[in-house]
Coordinates of C-alpha atoms in Angstrom, one line a residue:
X29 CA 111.2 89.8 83.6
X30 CA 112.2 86.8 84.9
X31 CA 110.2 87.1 88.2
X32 CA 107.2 87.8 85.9
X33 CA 107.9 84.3 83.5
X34 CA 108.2 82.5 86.8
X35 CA 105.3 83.6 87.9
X36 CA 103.1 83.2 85.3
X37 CA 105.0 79.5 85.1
X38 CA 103.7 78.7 88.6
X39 CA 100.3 80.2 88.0
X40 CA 99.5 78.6 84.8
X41 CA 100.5 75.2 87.0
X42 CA 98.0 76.0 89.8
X43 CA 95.8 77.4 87.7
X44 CA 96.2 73.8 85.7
X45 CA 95.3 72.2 88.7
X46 CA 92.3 74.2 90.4
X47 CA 91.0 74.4 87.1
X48 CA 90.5 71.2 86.3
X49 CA 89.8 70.2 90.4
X50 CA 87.3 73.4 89.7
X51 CA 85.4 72.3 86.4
X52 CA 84.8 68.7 88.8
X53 CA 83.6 70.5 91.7
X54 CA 81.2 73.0 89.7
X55 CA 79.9 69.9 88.1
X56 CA 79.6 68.1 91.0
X57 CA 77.5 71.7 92.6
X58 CA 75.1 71.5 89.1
X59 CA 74.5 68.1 89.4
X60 CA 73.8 67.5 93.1
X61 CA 72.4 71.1 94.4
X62 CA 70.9 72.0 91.1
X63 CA 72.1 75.6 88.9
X64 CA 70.4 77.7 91.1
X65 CA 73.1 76.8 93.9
X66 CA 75.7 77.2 91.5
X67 CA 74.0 81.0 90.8
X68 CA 74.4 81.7 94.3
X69 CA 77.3 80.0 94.8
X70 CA 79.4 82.3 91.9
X71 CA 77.3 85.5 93.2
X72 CA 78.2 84.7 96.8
X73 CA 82.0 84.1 95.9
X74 CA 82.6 88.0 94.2
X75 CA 83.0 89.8 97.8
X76 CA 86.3 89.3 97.7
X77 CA 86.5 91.6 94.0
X78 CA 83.7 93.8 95.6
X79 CA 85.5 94.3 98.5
X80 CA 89.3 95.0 97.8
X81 CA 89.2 98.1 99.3
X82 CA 89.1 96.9 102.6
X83 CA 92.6 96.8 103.2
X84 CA 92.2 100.6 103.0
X85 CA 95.2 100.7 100.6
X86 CA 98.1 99.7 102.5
X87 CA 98.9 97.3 100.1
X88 CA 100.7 100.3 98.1
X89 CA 102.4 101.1 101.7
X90 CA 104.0 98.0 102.3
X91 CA 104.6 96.7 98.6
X92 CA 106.8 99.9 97.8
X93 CA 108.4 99.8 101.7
X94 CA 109.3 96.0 101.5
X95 CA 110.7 96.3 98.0
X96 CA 112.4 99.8 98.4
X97 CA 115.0 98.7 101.7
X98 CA 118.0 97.3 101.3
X99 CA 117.7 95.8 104.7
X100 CA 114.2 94.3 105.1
X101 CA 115.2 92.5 108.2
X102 CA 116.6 95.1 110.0
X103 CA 115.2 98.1 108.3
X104 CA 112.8 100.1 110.7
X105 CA 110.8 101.7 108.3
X106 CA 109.9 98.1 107.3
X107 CA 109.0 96.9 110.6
X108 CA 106.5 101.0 111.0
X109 CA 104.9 100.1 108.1
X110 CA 103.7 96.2 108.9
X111 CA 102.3 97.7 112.1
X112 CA 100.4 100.3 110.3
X113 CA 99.0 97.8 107.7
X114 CA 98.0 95.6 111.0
X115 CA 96.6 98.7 112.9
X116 CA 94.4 99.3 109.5
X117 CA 93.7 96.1 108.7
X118 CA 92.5 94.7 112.2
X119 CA 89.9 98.0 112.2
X120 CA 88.7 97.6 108.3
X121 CA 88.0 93.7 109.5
X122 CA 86.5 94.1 112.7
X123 CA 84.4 96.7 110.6
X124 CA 83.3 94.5 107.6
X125 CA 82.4 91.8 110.4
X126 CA 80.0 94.4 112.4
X127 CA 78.7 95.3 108.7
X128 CA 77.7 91.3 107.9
X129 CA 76.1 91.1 111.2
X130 CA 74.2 94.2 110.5
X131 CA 72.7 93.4 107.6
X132 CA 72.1 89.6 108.7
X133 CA 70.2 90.9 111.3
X134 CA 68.1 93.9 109.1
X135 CA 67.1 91.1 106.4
X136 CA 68.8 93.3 103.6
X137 CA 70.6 90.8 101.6
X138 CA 68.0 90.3 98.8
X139 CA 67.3 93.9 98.5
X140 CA 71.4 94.4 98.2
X141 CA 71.8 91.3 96.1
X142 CA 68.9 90.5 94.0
X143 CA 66.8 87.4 93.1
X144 CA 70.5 85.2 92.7
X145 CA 70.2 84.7 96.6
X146 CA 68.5 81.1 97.6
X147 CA 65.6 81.5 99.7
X148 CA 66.5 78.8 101.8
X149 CA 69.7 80.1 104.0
X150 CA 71.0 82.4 100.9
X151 CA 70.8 85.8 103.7
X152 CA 72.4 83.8 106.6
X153 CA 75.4 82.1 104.2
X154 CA 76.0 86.0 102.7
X155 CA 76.4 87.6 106.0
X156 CA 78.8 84.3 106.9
X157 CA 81.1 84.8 103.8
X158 CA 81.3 88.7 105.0
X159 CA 82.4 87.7 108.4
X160 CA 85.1 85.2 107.5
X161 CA 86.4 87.9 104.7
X162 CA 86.5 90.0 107.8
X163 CA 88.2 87.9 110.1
X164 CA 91.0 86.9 107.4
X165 CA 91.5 90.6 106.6
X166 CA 94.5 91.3 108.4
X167 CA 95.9 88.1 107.6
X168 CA 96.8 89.5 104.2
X169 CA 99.4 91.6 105.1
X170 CA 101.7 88.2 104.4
X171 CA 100.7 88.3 100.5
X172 CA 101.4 91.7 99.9
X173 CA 105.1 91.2 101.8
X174 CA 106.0 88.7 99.6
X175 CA 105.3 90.5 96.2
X176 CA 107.3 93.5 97.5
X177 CA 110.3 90.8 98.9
X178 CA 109.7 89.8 94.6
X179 CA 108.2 86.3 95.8
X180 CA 105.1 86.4 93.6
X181 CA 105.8 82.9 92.6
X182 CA 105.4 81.5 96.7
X183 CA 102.6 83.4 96.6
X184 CA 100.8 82.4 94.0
X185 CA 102.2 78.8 94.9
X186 CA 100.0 79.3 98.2
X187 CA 96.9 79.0 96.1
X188 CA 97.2 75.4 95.1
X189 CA 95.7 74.6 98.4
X190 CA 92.4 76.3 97.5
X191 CA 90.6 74.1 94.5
X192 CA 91.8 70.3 96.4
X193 CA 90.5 71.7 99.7
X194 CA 87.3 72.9 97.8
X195 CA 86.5 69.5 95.9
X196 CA 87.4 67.2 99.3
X197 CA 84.9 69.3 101.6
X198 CA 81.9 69.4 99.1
X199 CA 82.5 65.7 97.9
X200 CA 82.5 64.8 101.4
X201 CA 79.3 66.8 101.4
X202 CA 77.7 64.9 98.5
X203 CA 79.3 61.6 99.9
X204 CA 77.1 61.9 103.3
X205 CA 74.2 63.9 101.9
X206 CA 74.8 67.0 104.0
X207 CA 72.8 69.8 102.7
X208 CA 74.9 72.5 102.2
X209 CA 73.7 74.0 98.6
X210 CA 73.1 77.2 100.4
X211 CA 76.9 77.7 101.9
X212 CA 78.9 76.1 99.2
X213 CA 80.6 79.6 99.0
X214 CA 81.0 79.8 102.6
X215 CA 83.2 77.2 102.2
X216 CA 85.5 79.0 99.6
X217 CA 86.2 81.9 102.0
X218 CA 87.2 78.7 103.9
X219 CA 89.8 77.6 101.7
X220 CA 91.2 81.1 100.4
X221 CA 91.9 81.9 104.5
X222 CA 94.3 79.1 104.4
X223 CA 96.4 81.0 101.8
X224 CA 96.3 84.2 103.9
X225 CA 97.7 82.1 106.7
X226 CA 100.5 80.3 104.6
X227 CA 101.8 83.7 103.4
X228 CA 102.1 85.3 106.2
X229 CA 104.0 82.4 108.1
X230 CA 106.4 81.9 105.1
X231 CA 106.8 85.8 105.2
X232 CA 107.7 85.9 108.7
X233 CA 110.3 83.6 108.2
X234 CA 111.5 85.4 105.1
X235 CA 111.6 88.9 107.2
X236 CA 112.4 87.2 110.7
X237 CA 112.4 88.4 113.4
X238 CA 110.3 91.4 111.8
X239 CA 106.6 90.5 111.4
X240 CA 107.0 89.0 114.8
X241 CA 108.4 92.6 116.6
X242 CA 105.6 94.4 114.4
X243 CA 102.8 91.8 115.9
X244 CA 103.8 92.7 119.5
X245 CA 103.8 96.3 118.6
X246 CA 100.3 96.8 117.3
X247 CA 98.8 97.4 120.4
X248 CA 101.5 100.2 121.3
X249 CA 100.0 102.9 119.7
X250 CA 101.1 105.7 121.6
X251 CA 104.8 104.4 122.2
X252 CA 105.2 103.1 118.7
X253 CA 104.3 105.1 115.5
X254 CA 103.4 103.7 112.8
X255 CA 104.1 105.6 109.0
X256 CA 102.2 108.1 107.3
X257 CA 99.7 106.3 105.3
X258 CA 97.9 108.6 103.4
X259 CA 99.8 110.1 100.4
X260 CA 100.0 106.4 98.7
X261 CA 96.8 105.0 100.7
X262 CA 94.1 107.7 99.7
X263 CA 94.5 107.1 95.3
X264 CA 94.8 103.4 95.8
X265 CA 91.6 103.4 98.3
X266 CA 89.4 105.4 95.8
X267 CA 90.8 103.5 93.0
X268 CA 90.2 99.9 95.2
X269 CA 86.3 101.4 96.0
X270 CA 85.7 102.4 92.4
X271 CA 87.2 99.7 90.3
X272 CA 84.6 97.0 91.9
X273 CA 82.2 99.1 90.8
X274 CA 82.7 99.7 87.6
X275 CA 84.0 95.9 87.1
X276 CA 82.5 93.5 89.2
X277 CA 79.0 94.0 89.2
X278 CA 78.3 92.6 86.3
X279 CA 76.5 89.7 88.3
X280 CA 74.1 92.2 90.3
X281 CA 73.4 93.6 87.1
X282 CA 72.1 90.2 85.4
X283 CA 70.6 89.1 88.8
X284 CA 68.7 92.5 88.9
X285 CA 67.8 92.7 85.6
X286 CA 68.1 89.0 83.9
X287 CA 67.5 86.0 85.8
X288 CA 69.3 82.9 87.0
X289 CA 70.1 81.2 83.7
X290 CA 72.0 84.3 82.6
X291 CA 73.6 85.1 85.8
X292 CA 74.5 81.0 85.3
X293 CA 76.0 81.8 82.0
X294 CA 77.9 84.4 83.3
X295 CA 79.2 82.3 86.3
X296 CA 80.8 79.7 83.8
X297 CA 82.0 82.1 81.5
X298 CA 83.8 83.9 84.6
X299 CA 85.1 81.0 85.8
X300 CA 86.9 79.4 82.7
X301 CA 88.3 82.9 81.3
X302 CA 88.9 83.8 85.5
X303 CA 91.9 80.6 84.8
X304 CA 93.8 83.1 82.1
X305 CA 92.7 86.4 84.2
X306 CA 94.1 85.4 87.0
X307 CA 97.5 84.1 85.4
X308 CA 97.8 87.1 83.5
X309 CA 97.1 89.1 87.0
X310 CA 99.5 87.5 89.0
X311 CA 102.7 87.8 86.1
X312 CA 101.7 91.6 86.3
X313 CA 101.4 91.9 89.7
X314 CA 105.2 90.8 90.0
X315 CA 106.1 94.0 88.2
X316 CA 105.4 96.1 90.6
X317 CA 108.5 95.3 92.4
X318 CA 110.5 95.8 90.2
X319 CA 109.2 99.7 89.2
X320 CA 109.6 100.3 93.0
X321 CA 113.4 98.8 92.8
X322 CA 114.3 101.0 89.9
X323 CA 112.3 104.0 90.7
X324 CA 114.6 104.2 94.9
X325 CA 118.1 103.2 92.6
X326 CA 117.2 106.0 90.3
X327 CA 116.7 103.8 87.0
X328 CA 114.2 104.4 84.3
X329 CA 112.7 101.3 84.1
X330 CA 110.4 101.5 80.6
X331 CA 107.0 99.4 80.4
X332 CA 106.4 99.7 76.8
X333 CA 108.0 96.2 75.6
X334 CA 106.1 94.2 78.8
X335 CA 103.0 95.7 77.6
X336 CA 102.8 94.8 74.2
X337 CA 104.2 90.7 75.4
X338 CA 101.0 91.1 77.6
X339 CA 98.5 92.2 75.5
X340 CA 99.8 89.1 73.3
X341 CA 99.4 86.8 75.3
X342 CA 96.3 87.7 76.7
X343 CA 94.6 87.6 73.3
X344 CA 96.5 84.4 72.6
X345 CA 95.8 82.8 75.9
X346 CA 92.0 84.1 75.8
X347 CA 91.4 83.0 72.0
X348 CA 92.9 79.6 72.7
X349 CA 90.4 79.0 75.8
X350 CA 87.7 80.3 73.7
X351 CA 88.3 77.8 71.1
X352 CA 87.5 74.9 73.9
X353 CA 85.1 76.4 76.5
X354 CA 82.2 75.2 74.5
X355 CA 83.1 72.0 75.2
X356 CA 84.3 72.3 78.7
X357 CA 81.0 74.4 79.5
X358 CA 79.3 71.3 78.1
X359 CA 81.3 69.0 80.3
X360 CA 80.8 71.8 83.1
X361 CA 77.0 71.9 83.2
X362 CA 76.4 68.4 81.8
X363 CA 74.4 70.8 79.0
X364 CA 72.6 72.9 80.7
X365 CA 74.7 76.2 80.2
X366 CA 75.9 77.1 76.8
X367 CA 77.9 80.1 76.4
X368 CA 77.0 82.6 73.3
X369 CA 79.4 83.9 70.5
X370 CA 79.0 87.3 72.1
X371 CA 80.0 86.0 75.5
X372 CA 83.2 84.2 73.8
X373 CA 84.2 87.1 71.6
X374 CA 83.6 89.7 74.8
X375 CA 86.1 87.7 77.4
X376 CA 89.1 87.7 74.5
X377 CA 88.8 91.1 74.2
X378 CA 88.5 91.6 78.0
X379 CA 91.1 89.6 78.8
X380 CA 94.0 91.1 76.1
X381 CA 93.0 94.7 77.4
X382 CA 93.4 93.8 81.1
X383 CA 96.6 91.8 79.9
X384 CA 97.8 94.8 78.2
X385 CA 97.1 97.1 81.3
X386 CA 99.1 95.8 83.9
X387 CA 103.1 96.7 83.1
X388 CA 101.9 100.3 83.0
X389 CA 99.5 100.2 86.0
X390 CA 102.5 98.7 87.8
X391 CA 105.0 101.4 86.5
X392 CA 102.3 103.9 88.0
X393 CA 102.6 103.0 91.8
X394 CA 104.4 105.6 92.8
X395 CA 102.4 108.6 94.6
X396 CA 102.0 110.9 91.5
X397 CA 101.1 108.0 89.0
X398 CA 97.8 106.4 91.8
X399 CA 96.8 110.0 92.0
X400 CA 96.4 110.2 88.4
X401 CA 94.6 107.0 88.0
X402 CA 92.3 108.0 90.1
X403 CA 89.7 110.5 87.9
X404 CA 89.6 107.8 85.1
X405 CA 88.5 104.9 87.1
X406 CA 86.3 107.1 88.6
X407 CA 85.0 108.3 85.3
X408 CA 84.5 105.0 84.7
X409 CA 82.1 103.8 87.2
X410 CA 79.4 105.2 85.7
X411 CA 80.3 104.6 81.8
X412 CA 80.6 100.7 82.4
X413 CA 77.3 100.3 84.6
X414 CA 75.8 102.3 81.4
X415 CA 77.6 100.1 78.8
X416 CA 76.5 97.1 80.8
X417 CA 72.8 97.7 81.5
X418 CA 72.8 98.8 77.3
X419 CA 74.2 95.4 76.6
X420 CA 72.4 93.0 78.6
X421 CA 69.4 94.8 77.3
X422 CA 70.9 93.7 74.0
X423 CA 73.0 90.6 74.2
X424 CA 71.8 89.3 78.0
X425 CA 74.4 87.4 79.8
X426 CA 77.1 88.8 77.6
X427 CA 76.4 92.5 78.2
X428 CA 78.5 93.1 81.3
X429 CA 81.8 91.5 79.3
X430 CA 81.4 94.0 76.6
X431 CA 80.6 97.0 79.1
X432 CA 83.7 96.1 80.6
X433 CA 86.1 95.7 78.1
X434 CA 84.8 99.0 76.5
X435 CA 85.3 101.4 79.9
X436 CA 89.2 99.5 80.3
X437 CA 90.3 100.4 76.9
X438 CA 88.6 104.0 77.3
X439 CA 89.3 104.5 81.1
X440 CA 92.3 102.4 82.0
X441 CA 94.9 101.5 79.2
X442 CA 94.5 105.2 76.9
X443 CA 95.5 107.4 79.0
X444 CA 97.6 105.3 81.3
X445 CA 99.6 105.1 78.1
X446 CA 99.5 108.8 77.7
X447 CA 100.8 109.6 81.4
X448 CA 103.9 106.6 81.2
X449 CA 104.9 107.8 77.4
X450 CA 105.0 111.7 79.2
X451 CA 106.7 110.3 82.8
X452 CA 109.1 108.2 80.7
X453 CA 110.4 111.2 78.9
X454 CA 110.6 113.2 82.0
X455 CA 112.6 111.0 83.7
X456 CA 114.8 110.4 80.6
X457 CA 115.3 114.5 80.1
X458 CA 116.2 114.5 83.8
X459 CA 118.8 111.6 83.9
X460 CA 120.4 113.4 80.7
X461 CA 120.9 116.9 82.4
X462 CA 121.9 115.2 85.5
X463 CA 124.9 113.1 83.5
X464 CA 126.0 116.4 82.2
X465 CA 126.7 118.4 85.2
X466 CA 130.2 118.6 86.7
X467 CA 131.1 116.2 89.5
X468 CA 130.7 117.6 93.0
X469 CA 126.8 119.1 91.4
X470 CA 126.4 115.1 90.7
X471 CA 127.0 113.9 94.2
X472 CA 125.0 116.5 95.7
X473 CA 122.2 115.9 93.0
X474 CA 122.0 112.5 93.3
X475 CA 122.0 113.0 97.3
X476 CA 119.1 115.2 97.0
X477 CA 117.0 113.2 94.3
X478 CA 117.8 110.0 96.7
X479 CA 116.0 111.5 99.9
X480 CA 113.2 112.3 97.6
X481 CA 112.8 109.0 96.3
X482 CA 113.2 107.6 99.4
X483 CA 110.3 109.9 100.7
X484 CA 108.2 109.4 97.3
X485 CA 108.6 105.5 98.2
X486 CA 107.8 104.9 101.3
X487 CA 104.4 107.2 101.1
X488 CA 105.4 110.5 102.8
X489 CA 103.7 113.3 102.0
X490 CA 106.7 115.0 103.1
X491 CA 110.3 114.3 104.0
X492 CA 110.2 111.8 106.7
X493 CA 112.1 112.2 110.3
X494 CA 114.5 109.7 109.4
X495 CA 115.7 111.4 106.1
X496 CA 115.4 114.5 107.6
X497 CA 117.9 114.1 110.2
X498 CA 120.2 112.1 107.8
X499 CA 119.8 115.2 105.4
X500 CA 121.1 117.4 108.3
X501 CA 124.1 115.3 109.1
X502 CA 125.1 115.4 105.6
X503 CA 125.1 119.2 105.5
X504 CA 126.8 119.1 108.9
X505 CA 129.4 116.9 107.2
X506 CA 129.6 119.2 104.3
X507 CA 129.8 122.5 106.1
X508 CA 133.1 121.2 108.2
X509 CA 134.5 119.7 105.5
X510 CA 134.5 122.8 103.9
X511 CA 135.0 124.5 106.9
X512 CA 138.5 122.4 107.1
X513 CA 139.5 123.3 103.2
X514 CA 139.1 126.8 104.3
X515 CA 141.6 126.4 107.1
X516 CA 143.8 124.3 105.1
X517 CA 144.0 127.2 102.4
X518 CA 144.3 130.0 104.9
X519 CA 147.2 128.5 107.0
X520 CA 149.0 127.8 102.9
X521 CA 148.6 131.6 102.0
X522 CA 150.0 132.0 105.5
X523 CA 153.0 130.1 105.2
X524 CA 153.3 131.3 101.5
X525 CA 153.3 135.2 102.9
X526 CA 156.0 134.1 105.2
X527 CA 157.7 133.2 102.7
X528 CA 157.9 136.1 100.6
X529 CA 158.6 138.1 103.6
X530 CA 162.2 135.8 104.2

């Protein structure tokens, strides 16, 4: 837990400073490119949540690699799986960069993403924002090596760069009049590559000479294998497609079915409650190392006490920002967006249910615990596009919040409670009859449930070459050992025989 407080003490720092850099710069977007900039501008900056599943899910594969070795510098498992999350990586980007250019060309973006688009540049400065998401891609692999190496807190220390970077290139824009209302978010993909590139140089150092061997290997396909992806890839890829889905299109929804001064709303309301979100994300996120670590020692590492500190501290944190955001959303907008009690009272609840979700979605990361998040999220694509379109019908800008937070309680935290209460006690039954077994049943035991763990961590969807041949060499071992007592005890009885014979 102390990785966690740390982290959540350096994110509630940078999140201190690019939120209150960020409340200047939106202001500085209202009052010099008008709302209708800012619309597209916080429409235009969601591919990044639409689009997490471009990585394909290797960010399961190298998370629970990195944090499982005891050796991460030397280990070559380690080194197989960066080069598989580069392979992936460098074809999902290349992809998503064919994709912009596709539908730059085809004139699709307004169909795609409603009236929030400017007409004035909007399609040209969405197909730029996919292209640089493309091109920085593979550059992630950094972030995810160091939350497995448990450096969330360097990570997340990365992002300070983001907000200062943001406010000195569009005040240099409104200082010499350049008119760039229509690619203000272009400009963010901008500033979040830099924190791509900053994690992956302070992981190379941090895994030297590793991420450097693994670069130069890439291109060896056929001389260099890479790991089986799939087993950990596949429920985290369905789960990365269908989670956007289901959460963050709330803003196509209003843009399709409201208008700009509700999808406005929305974009304030997103960015003020996004400051506790985004803390409460990142603490979470530095859990997962630690289930990984205790799940390839053996340890039953319990999520029940995390999860109720979480969900208090989301409703605390979220309650305390709604208390002020109608005066920050005043200072924001210089008056021109207010946000509604329904708004308010949605993004507390949001926020303590998402809070409250993340110790036991990190204690599920193993192989059996993504494949059974997988039917609920998908269960609840369709129940929170429902719930949303209902709402805004009813309470407009407001609508998506309370879709949301209804389809996380219903689809995510329930019965992810249900399946860590069950695995908890299964893992608890099985620790107890192991302790009560005689000795040599022990060793060989924990032997056994050690390869499996080892396999279960690192993705396989069975035993790898590697444990394989170490599992043979241990029988080997154990056969002429017992070989040898066999000997020892025949040439006794021999001597013994002799013995009774003098």
């Amino acid at each position: 837990m102390a990785a966690v407080g740390s982290t959540a003490a350096v994110k509630v720092v940078v999140m201190g400073l690019s939120g209150v850099l960020g409340i200047i710069t939106s202001r500085m977007i209202i009052q010099n490119f008008g709302t209708d900039a800012y619309a597209q501008y916080g429409l235009l900056s969601t591919f990044p949540t639409l689009l997490p599943f471009a990585d394909l899910g290797i960010a399961a594969i190298v998370i629970n690699a990195v944090a499982g070795s005891s050796s991460v510098r030397t280990d070559d498992f380690v080194k197989r799986s960066i080069v598989t999350a580069f392979r992936v990586l460098l074809v999902s980007g290349g992809i998503m960069v064919a994709v912009a250019l596709l539908i730059t060309l085809a004139g699709w973006w307004p169909v795609l993403l409603g009236e929030g688009l400017l007409p004035d540049g909007g399609s040209l400065a969405a197909g730029l924002c996919l292209a640089v998401f493309g091109l920085v891609i593979p550059l992630t692999v950094g972030q995810r090596i160091l939350v497995g190496l448990k450096k969330t807190s360097t990570q997340v220390a990365s992002q300070a760069v983001v907000a200062p970077f943001m406010l000195l290139a569009i005040g240099s824009a409104v200082m010499f009049s350049v008119p760039v209302g229509s690619y203000l978010a272009v400009i963010s993909y901008v500033a979040n590559s830099l924190v791509s590139v900053i994690c992956l140089i302070v992981a190379a150092r941090a895994l030297s000479p590793q991420i450097g061997s693994a670069v130069k290997l890439v291109p060896r396909v056929r001389s260099y294998r890479g790991v089986p992806a799939l087993g950990l890839a596949w429920p985290m890829l369905v789960q990365m497609i269908a989670l956007p889905v289901a959460m963050q299109t709330g803003r196509l929804l209003l843009s399709h079915l409201a208008g700009p001064d509700e999808l406005a709303q929305y974009n304030l309301a997103s960015q003020l409650f996004g400051i506790v979100l985004q803390t409460v994300a990142a603490a979470g996120i530095a859990l997962w190392p630690v289930y990984a670590a205790a799940r390839s020692a053996g340890r039953v590492e319990s999520p029940t006490v995390p999860t109720l500190w979480f969900l208090l501290g989301g409703l605390g944190l979220g309650t305390a920002l709604a208390v002020i955001s109608p005066f920050l959303a005043r200072f924001v907008s210089g008056g021109a967006i207010a946000l509604d009690g329904w708004m308010l009272v949605g993004f507390v609840v949001f926020v303590g249910l998402q809070a409250a979700k993340y110790p036991v979605g990190m204690y599920m990361t193993d192989k059996t615990g993504l494949v059974f998040q997988v039917l609920p999220i998908v269960l609840m694509v369709p129940l929170n596009l429902g719930l949303s379109w209902w709402f805004i019908g009813l309470v407009g800008a407001a609508g998506p919040v309370l879709g949301s937070a209804i389809s996380v309680a219903l689809c995510q935290l329930v019965p992810n409670l249900w399946y860590v209460s069950r695995d908890l006690g299964r893992r608890r039954a099985e620790a107890a009859a192991g302790a009560g077994r005689d000795a040599p049943s022990d060793a060989d035991g924990a032997t056994a449930a050690a390869g499996l763990d080892v396999d279960e961590q690192r993705g396989d969807e069975t035993a790898t070459d590697q444990a394989i041949a170490e599992r043979a060499v241990a029988e080997r071992a154990a056969d002429e050992r017992s070989g040898a007592d066999h000997r020892t005890g025949d040439h006794h009885r021999a001597g013994d025989d002799e013995k009774e014979a003098r």
